[in-house]
Coordinates of C-alpha atoms in Angstrom, one line a residue:
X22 CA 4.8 -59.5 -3.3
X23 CA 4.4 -55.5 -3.5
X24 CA 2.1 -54.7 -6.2
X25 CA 3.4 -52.4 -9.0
X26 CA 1.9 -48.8 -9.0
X27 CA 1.4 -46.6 -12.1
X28 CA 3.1 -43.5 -12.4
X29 CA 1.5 -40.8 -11.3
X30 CA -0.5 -38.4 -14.0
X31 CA 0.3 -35.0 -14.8
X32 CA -2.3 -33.2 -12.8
X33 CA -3.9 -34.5 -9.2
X34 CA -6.7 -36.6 -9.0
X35 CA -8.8 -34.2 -7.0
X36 CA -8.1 -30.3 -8.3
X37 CA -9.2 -26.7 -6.8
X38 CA -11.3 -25.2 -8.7
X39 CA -13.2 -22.0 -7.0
X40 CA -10.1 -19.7 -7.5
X41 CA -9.5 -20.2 -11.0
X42 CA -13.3 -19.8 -11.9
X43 CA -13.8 -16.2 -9.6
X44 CA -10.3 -14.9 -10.6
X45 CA -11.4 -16.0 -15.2
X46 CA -14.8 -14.5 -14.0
X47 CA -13.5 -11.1 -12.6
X48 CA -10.6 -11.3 -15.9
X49 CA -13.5 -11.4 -18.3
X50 CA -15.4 -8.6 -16.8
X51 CA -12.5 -7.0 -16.7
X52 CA -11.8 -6.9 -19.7
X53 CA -8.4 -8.1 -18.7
X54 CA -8.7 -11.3 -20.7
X55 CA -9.6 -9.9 -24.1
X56 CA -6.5 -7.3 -23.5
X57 CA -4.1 -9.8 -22.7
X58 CA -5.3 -12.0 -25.8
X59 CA -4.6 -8.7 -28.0
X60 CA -0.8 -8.0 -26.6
X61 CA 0.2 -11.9 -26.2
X62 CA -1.9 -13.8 -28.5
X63 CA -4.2 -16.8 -26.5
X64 CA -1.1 -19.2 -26.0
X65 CA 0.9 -16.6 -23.8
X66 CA -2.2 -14.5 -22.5
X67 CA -3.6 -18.0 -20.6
X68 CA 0.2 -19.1 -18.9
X69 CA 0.0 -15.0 -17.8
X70 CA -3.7 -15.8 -16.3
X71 CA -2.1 -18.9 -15.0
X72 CA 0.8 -17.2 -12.9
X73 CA -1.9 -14.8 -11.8
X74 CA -3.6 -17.3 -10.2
X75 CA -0.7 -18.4 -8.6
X76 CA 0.3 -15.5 -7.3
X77 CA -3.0 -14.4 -5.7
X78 CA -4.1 -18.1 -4.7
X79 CA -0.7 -18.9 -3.2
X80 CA 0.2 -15.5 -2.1
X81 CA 3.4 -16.2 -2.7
X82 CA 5.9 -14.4 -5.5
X83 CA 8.3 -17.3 -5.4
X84 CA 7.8 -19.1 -8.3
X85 CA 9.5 -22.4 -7.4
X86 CA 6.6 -23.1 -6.0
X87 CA 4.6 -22.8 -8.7
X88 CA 4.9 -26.3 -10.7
X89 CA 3.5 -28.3 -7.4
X90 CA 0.7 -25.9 -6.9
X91 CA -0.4 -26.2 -10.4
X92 CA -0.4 -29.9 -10.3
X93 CA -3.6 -29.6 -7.8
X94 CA -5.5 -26.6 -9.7
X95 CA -7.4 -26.0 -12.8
X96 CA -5.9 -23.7 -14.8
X97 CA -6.2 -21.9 -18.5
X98 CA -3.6 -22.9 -20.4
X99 CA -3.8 -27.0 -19.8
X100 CA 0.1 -27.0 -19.2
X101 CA 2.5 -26.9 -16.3
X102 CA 5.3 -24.5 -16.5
X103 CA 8.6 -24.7 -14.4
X104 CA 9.7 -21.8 -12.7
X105 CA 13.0 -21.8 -15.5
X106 CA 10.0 -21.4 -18.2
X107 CA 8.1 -18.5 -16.0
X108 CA 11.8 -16.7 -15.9
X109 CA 12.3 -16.8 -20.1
X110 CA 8.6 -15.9 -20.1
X111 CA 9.1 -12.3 -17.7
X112 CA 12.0 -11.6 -20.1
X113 CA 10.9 -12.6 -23.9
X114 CA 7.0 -12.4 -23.5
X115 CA 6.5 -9.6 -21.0
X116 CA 8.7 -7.4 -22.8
X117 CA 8.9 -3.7 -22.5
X118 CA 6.9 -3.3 -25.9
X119 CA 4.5 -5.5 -24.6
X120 CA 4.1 -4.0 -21.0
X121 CA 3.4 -0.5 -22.3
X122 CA 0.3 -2.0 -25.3
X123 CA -1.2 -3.8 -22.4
X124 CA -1.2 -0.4 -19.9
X125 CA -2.2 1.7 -23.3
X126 CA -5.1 -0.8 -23.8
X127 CA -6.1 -1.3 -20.5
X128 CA -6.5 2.9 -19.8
X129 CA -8.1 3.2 -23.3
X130 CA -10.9 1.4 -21.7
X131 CA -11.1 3.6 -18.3
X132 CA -10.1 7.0 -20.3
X133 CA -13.3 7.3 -22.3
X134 CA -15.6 7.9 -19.3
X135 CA -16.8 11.8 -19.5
X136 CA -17.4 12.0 -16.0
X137 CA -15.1 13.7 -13.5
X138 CA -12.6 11.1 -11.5
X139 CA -9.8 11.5 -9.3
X140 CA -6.9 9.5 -10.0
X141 CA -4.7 8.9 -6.9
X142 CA -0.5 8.8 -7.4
X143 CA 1.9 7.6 -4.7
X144 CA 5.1 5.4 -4.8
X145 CA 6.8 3.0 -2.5
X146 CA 10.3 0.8 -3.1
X147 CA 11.8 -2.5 -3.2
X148 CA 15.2 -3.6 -1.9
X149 CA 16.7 -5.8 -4.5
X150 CA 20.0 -7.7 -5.1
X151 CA 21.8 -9.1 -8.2
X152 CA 22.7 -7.4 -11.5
X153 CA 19.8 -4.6 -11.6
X154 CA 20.7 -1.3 -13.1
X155 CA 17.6 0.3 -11.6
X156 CA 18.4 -0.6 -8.2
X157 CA 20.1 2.2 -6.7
X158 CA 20.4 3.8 -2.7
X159 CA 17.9 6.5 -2.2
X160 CA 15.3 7.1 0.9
X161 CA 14.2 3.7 1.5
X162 CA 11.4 3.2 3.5
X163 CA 12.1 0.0 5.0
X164 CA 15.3 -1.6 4.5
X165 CA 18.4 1.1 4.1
X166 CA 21.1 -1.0 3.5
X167 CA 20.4 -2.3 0.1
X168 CA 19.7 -0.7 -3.6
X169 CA 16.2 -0.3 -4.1
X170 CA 13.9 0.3 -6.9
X171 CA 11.0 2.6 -6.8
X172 CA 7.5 1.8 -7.8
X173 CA 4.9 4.3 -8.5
X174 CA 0.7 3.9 -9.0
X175 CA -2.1 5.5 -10.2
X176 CA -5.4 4.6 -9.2
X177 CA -8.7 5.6 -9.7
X178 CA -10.8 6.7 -6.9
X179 CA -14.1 6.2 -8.0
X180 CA -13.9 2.8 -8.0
X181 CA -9.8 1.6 -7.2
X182 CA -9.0 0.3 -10.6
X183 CA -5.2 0.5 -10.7
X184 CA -4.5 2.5 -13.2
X185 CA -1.0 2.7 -14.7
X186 CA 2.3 2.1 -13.1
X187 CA 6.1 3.0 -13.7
X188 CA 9.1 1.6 -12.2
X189 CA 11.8 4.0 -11.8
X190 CA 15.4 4.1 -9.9
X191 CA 15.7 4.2 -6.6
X192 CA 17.4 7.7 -6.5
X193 CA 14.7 9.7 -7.9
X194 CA 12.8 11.7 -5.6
X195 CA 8.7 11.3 -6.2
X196 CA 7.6 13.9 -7.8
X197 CA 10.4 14.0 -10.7
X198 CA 8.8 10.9 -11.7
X199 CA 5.0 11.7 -10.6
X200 CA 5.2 14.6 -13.5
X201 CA 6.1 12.2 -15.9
X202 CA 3.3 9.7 -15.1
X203 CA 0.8 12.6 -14.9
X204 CA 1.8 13.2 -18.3
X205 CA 1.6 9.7 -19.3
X206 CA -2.2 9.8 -18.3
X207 CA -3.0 12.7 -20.4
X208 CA -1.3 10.9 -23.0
X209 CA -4.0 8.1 -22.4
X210 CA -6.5 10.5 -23.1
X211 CA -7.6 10.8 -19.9
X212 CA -8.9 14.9 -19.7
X213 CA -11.6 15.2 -16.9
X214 CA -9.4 14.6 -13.7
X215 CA -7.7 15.5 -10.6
X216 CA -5.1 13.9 -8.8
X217 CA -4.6 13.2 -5.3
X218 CA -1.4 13.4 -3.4
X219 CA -0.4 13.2 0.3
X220 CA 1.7 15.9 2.1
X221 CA 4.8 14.3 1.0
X222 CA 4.3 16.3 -2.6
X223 CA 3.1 19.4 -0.8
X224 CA 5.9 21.3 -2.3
X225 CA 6.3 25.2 -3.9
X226 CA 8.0 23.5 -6.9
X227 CA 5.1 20.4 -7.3
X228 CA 2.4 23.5 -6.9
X229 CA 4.0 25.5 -9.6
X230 CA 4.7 22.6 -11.7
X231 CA 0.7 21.0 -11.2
X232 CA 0.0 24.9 -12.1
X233 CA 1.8 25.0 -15.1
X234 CA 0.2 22.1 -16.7
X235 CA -3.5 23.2 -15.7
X236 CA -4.0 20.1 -13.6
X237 CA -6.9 20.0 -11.0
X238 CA -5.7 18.4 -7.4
X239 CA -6.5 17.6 -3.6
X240 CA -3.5 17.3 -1.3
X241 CA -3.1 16.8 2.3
X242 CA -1.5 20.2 4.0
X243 CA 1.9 19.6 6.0
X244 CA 0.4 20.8 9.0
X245 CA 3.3 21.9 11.0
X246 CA 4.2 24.7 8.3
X247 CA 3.7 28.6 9.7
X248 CA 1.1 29.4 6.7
X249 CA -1.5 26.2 8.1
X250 CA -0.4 26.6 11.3
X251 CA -2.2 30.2 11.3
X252 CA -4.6 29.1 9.2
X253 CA -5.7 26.3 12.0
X254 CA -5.2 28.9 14.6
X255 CA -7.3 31.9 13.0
X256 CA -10.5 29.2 12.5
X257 CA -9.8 26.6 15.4
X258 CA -12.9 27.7 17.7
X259 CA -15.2 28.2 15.1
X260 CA -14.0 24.6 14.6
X261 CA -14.5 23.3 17.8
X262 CA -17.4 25.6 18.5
X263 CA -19.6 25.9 15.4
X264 CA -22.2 23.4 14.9
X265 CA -23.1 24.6 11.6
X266 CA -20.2 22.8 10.8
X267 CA -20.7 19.7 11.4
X268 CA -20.2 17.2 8.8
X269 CA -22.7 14.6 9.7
X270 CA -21.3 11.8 7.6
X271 CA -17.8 12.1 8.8
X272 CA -18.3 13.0 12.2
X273 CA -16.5 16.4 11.9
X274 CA -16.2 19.8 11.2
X275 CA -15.4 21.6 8.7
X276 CA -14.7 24.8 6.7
X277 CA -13.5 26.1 3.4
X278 CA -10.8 29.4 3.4
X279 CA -9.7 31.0 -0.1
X280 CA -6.1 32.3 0.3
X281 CA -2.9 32.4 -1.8
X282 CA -0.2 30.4 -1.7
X283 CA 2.7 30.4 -4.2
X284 CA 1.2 33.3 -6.5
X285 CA -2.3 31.7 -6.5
X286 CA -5.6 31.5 -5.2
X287 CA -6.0 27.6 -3.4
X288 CA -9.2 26.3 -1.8
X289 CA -8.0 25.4 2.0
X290 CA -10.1 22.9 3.4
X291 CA -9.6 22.8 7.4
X292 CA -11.0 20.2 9.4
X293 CA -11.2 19.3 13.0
X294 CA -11.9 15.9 14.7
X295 CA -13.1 16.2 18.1
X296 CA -12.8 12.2 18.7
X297 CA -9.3 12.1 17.2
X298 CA -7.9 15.2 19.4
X299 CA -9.2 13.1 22.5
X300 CA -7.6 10.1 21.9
X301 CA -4.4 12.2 20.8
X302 CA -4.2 14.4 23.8
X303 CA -5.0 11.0 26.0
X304 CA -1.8 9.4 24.0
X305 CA -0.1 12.5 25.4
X306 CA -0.8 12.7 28.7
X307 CA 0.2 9.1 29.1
X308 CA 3.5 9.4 27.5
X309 CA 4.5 12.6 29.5
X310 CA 3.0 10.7 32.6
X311 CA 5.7 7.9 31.9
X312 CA 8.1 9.9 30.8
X313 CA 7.9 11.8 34.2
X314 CA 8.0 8.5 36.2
X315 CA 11.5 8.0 34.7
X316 CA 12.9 10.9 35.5
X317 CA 11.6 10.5 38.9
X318 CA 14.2 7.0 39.2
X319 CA 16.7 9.6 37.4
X320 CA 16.8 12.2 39.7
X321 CA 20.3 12.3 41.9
X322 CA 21.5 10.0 39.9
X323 CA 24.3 9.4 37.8
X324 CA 23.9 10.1 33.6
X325 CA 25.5 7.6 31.2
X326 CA 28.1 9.5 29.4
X327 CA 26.2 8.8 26.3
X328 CA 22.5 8.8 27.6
X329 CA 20.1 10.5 25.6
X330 CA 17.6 12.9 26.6
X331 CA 16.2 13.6 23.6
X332 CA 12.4 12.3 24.5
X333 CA 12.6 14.4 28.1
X334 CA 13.5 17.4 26.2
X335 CA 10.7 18.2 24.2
X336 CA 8.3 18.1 27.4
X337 CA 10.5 19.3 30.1
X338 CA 13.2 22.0 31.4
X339 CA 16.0 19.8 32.4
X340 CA 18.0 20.4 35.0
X341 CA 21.9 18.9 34.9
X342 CA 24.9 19.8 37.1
X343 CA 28.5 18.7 36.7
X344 CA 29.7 17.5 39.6
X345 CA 33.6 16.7 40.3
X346 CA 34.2 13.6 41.8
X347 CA 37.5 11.9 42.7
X348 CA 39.2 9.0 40.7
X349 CA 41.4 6.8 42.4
X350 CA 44.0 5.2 39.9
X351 CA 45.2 2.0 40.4
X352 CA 47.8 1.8 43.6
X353 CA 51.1 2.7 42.0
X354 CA 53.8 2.2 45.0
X355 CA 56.6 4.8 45.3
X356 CA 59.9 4.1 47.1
X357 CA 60.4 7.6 47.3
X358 CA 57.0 9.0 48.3
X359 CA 55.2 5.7 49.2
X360 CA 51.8 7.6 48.4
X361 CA 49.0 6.9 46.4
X362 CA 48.4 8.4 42.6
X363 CA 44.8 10.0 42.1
X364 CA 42.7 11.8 40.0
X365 CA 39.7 14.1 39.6
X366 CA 36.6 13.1 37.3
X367 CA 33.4 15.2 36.1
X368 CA 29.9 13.4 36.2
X369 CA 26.4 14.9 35.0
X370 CA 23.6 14.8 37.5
X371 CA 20.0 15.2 36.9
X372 CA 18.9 17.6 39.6
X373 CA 15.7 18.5 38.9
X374 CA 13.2 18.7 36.1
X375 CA 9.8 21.3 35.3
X376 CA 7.4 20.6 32.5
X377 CA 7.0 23.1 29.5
X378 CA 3.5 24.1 30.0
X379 CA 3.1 26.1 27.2
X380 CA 4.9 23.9 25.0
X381 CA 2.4 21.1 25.8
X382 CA -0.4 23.1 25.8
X383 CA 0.1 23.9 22.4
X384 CA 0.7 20.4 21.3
X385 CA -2.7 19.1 23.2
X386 CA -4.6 22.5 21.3
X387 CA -3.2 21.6 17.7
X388 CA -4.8 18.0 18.0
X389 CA -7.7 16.9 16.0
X390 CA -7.0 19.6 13.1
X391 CA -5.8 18.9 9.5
X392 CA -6.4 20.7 6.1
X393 CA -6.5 19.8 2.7
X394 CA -5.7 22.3 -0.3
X395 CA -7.8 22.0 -3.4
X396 CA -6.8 23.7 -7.0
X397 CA -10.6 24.3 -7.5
X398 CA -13.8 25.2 -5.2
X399 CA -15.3 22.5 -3.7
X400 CA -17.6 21.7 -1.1
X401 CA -15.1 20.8 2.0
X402 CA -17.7 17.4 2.7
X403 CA -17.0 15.9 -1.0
X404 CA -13.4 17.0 -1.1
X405 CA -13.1 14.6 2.3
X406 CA -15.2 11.9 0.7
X407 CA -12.6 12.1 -2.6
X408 CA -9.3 12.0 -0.3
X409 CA -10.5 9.6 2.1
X410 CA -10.6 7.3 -0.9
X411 CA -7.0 7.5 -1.5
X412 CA -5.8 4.9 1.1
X413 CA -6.9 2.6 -2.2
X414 CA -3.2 3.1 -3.5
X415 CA -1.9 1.6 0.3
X416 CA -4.2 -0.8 -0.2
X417 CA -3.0 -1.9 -3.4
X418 CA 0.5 -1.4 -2.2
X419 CA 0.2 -3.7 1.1
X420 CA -1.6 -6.5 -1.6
X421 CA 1.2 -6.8 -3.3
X422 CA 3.6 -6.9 -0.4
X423 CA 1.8 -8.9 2.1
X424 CA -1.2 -10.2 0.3
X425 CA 1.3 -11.4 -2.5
X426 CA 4.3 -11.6 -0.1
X427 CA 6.2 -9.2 -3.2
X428 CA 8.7 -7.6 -0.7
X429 CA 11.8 -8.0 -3.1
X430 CA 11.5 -8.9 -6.8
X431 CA 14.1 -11.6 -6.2
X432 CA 15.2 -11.3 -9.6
X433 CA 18.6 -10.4 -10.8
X434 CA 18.0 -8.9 -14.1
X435 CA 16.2 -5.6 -15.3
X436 CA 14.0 -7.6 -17.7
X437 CA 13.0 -10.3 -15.2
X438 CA 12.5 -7.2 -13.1
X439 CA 10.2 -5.4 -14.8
X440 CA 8.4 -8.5 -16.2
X441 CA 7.5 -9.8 -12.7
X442 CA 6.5 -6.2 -11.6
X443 CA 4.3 -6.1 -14.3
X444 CA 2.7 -9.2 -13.5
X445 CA 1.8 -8.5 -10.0
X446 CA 1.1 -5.1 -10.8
X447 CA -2.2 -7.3 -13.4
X448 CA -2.7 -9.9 -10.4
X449 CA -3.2 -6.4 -8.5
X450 CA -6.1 -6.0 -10.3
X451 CA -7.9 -8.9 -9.6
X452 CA -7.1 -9.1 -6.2
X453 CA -8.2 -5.5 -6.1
X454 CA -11.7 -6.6 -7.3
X455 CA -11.4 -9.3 -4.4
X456 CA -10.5 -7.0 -2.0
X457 CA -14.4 -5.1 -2.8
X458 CA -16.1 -8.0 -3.2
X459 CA -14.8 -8.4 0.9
X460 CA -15.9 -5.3 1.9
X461 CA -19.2 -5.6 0.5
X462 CA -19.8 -8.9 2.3
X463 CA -18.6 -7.4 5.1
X464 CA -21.1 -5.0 5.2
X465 CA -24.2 -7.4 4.3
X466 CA -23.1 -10.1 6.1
X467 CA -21.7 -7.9 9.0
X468 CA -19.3 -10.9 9.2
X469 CA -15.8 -9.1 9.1
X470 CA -13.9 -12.4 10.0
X471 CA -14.7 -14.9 7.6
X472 CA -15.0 -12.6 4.4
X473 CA -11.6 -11.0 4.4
X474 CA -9.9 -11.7 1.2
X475 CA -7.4 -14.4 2.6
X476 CA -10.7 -15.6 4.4
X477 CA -12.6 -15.9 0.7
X478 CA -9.5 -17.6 -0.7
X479 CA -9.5 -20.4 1.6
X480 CA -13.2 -20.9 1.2
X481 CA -13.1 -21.0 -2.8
X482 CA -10.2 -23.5 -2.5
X483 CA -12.0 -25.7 -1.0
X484 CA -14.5 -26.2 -4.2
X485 CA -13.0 -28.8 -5.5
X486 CA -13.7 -31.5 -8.2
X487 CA -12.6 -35.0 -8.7
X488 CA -11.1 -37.4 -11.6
X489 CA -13.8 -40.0 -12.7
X490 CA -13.4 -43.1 -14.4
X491 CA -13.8 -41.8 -17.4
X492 CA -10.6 -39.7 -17.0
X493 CA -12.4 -36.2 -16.9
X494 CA -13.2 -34.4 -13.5
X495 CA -16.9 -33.3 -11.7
X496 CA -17.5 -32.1 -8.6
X497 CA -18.9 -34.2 -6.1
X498 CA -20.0 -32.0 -3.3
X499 CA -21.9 -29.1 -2.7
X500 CA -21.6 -25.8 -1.9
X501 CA -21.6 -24.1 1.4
X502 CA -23.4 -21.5 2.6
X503 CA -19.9 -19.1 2.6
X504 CA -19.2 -19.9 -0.6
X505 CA -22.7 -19.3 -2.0
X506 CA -22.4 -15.8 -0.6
X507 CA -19.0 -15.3 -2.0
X508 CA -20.2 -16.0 -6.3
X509 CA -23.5 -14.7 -5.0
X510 CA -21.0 -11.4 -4.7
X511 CA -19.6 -11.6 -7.9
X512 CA -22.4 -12.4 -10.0
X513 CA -21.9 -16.4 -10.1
X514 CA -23.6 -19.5 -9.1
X515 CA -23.4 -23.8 -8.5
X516 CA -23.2 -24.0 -12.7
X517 CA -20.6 -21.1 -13.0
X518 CA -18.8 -23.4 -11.0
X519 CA -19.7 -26.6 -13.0
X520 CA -19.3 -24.6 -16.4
X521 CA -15.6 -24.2 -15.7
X522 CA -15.1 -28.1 -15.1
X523 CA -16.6 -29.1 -18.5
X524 CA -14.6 -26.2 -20.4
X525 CA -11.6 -27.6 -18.9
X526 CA -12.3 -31.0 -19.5
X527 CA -13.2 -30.1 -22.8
X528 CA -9.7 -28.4 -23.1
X529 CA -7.9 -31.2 -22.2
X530 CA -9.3 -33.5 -24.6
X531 CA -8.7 -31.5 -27.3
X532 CA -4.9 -31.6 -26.0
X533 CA -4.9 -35.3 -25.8
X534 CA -6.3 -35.8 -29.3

C-alpha cells in the first residue's frame, strides 16, 4: 500500500540564503531601501527588493521564472508572486509618478556632495515588439529590423553609482535627449560637475550647446577630423620622442595644447601609446600580408561579376583589364546556312596589383595617438584618470544585458515598459556594487577566476539553511573560505548571515499568526 504524502509547503525545505542577505546589506547602505519604503510604502518596496533579487540572482529578466525560484529563496516580503502579479505591479506600482520620486530621492542623496565629480552620459537601445508607442526605427546598434527604444545613463565616475536614467524613442539622435538629462541633473541640484562623453557627441552643435549652458566636459576627439589630425601631426615626435612626457601610471605620453575650436578656447589633450601603436601596426601588417596572398590566387584569373574589392582597395593600386572572350550560344541548326550562332562576352581580369606605400605608411604612423578635449585646464594625467573611468556606463550597460540577460523588454505595453526598465535600471545598482566588491577581490586575492560577479553569485547561493522540526529554518553548515572573503568584502560575517535567518523566521510567524 503506497503511503499518502502531504502536500507540499509553500516555500522549500532547504532555501538560499547568501544572495538575499549581500544584495538587503548593499540596499541598506545604499540607502536604496529607505528610498523605496518612502515612494512605495514597506508592502510594495519589499516585492520591488524581491524582483531585484531575482533578477540579479537568476540573471534572468523573464519573469515566469520567478515563482519557482522564489520557492527555494529567502526573500523580504514573505510572499510569492506570479509573474501575472509582477506585470500589474510594473504598471500600477511603478508608475511614472513613482519612477521619477524614487530617481529625485535617490540623486538628492548623491547631489549634496561639494566636491567636484564627473558624471558620465551615454545611451544604447532595445529592439522590442508589441504595442509600444516608444518603439520606433532609428540607428540600432544591434538588431535593424525591429523598433527599438533608446535608453540613456548617467553615472558617476568617482565611484559608478548610476545615476539617473531616461527612456526615450528610438528615433532620437543622442544628444537631443543628452541635453535634456544634463538639465535634469542640474535640476537635482547637482552644481560642481563635468560630464563625460565619447566621440560620438563630438559635434559643433553639442560644443555650442555644452557652451551655452556653462557646463564643464571631457570628450574623446574623432581622430580622423583635419583639425586633430594636424594637431597629432604638429606634436607626434615630441610624443614618441619626449621622455618628459611620460605618464608613469598609464604607460604613455602625453601633452596638453590650448587652441580654438568652434569660437572658443578648448584644452586638447593628445596622447600617444607606444604599446598600442605596436600591436596596431602588427594587426596591419598581417592583414595586408593576407590580403596580398589572395590576390596572389587572384591574379590571371577571372572576377565574379559582382566581386568586391573593396578591402584590396584601400591598401593597393589595382590593376583590372577587360578582356573579350567568345560566347558560344546554344547550337541553333539552320537549313539554310547550317552554321553555328555565337556571341562575344566581356570579363574583368586582375592583372596586376602594387601596394599604396604612402597610404600605409600614414596609417602605420597615425597609430598609438588619441586626444581628448577638455572645457577647462587640466593636467593631461588626471583628465586620463577621469575618462578612463567612463567604461563604468558599458559596464552598467553589458549588466543589464548579459549579466541580467535584458536584451528586449519583452513587454508589450509602455507602462510595463517603463516599469521593468526601471527596475533593472535599481537591480543595476546593486549589481553595480557587486561588480566592485569583484574587482577588489580580484585585486587582494589576485584570484580573477573565482571572484567574478557570476563567480560570487554561485558561491553565496550555496549558503543555504534548512527547515527544522520546529518549522522555522537554521543553517547547518559552515562557511567556506570563498565566501568568508566575499562578506569579509562587504562588511559582513557568519552572524550577518544567521541574523537574516531569524529576521525571516521571525517574519513568517508573525504572517502565520
Amino acid at each position: 500500500m503506497t503511503a499518502i504524502l502531504p502536500e507540499p509547503p509553500a516555500l522549500s525545505d532547504t532555501l538560499r540564503v547568501g544572495m538575499y542577505a549581500v544584495l538587503r546589506h548593499i540596499a541598506k547602505q545604499e540607502g536604496l531601501t529607505q528610498i523605496l519604503e518612502n515612494v512605495h510604502g514597506v508592502e510594495d518596496a519589499s516585492r520591488i527588493f524581491d524582483i531585484m533579487l531575482y533578477l540579479i540572482t537568476a540573471q534572468s529578466a523573464a519573469f515566469v521564472h520567478y515563482e519557482p525560484f522564489m520557492r527555494s529563496h529567502l526573500m523580504e516580503s514573505c510572499e510569492i508572486i506570479s509573474d501575472v502579479t509582477i506585470s500589474k505591479l510594473l504598471k500600477e506600482v511603478v508608475s511614472e509618478d513613482n519612477r521619477h520620486e524614487m530617481l529625485r530621492q535617490w540623486n538628492k542623496a548623491h547631489s549634496s556632495n561639494a566636491e567636484m565629480i564627473y558624471i558620465g552620459y551615454d545611451s544604447t537601445n532595445f529592439p522590442c515588439e508589441g504595442e509600444i508607442s516608444l518603439a520606433e526605427f532609428g540607428a540600432a546598434k544591434e538588431d535593424e529590423s525591429r523598433p527599438q527604444v533608446n535608453l540613456a545613463i548617467t553615472v558617476s565616475q568617482k565611484d559608478t553609482t548610476p545615476l539617473d536614467y531616461e527612456v526615450y524613442p528610438g528615433s532620437i539622435v543622442d544628444m537631443s535627449e543628452c541635453a535634456y538629462m544634463l538639465q535634469r541633473m542640474h535640476d537635482y541640484g547637482y552644481r560642481n560637475v563635468g560630464f563625460m562623453f565619447d566621440r560620438g557627441y563630438y559635434t559643433e552643435p553639442n560644443f555650442k550647446y555644452l557652451d551655452g549652458k556653462r557646463f564643464d566636459f571631457i570628450m574623446m576627439a574623432q581622430e580622423d577630423t583635419v583639425f586633430i589630425r594636424d594637431l597629432i601631426s604638429e606634436h607626434a615626435e615630441k610624443l614618441k620622442n619626449d621622455t618628459s612626457l611620460f605618464i608613469v601610471n598609464h604607460d604613455i605620453s602625453g601633452i596638453t595644447v590650448r587652441r580654438t575650436l568652434y569660437g572658443k578656447e578648448r584644452f586638447f589633450h593628445l596622447y600617444y601609446d607606444d604599446v598600442k601603436a605596436s600591436i596596431s601596426r602588427r594587426q596591419l601588417q598581417s592583414r595586408i600580408g593576407a590580403l596580398k596572398v589572395s590576390l596572389d590566387k587572384l591574379v590571371n584569373t577571372r572576377l565574379r561579376k559582382n566581386a568586391s574589392l573593396s578591402d584590396y582597395d584601400a591598401w593597393f593600386e589595382l590593376e583590372i583589364s577587360e578582356i573579350t572572350e567568345p560566347k558560344k550560344s546554344k547550337k541553333q541548326t539552320s537549313k539554310s546556312t547550317g552554321n553555328d550562332c555565337s556571341d562575344d562576352k566581356k570579363i574583368r581580369v586582375l592583372t596586376g596589383y602594387a601596394l599604396k606605400q604612402e597610404v600605409i605608411k600614414k596609417q602605420l604612423d597615425s597609430y598609438g595617438f588619441f586626444c581628448i578635449v577638455a572645457s577647462k585646464e587640466k593636467d593631461c594625467c588626471a583628465v586620463l584618470e577621469n575618462y578612463r573611468g567612463r567604461d563604468n556606463i558599458e559596464k552598467f550597460f553589458r549588466s543589464i544585458k548579459w549579466g541580467m540577460d535584458f536584451k528586449t523588454p519583452a513587454v508589450h505595453s509602455d507602462e510595463a515598459a517603463e516599469g521593468k526598465i526601471h527596475l533593472m535600471f535599481l537591480a543595476g545598482i546593486l549589481r553595480n556594487r557587486l561588480l566592485q566588491i569583484s574587482r577588489r577581490i580580484k585585486v587582494e586575492t589576485k584570484n580573477r577566476r573565482s571572484f567574478t560577479v557570476p563567480g560570487i553569485i554561485d558561491q553565496l547561493e550555496m549558503i543555504e539553511c534548512t527547515r527544522t522540526p520546529q518549522n522555522t529554518y537554521s543553517r547547518r553548515y559552515a562557511l567556506t573560505a570563498r565566501q568568508k572573503t566575499i562578506l569579509n568584502a562587504l562588511g559582513m560575517s557568519e552572524q550577518s548571515i544567521d541574523n537574516e535567518i531569524t529576521s525571516f523566521n521571525q517574519k513568517m510567524a508573525g504572517n502565520n499568526d
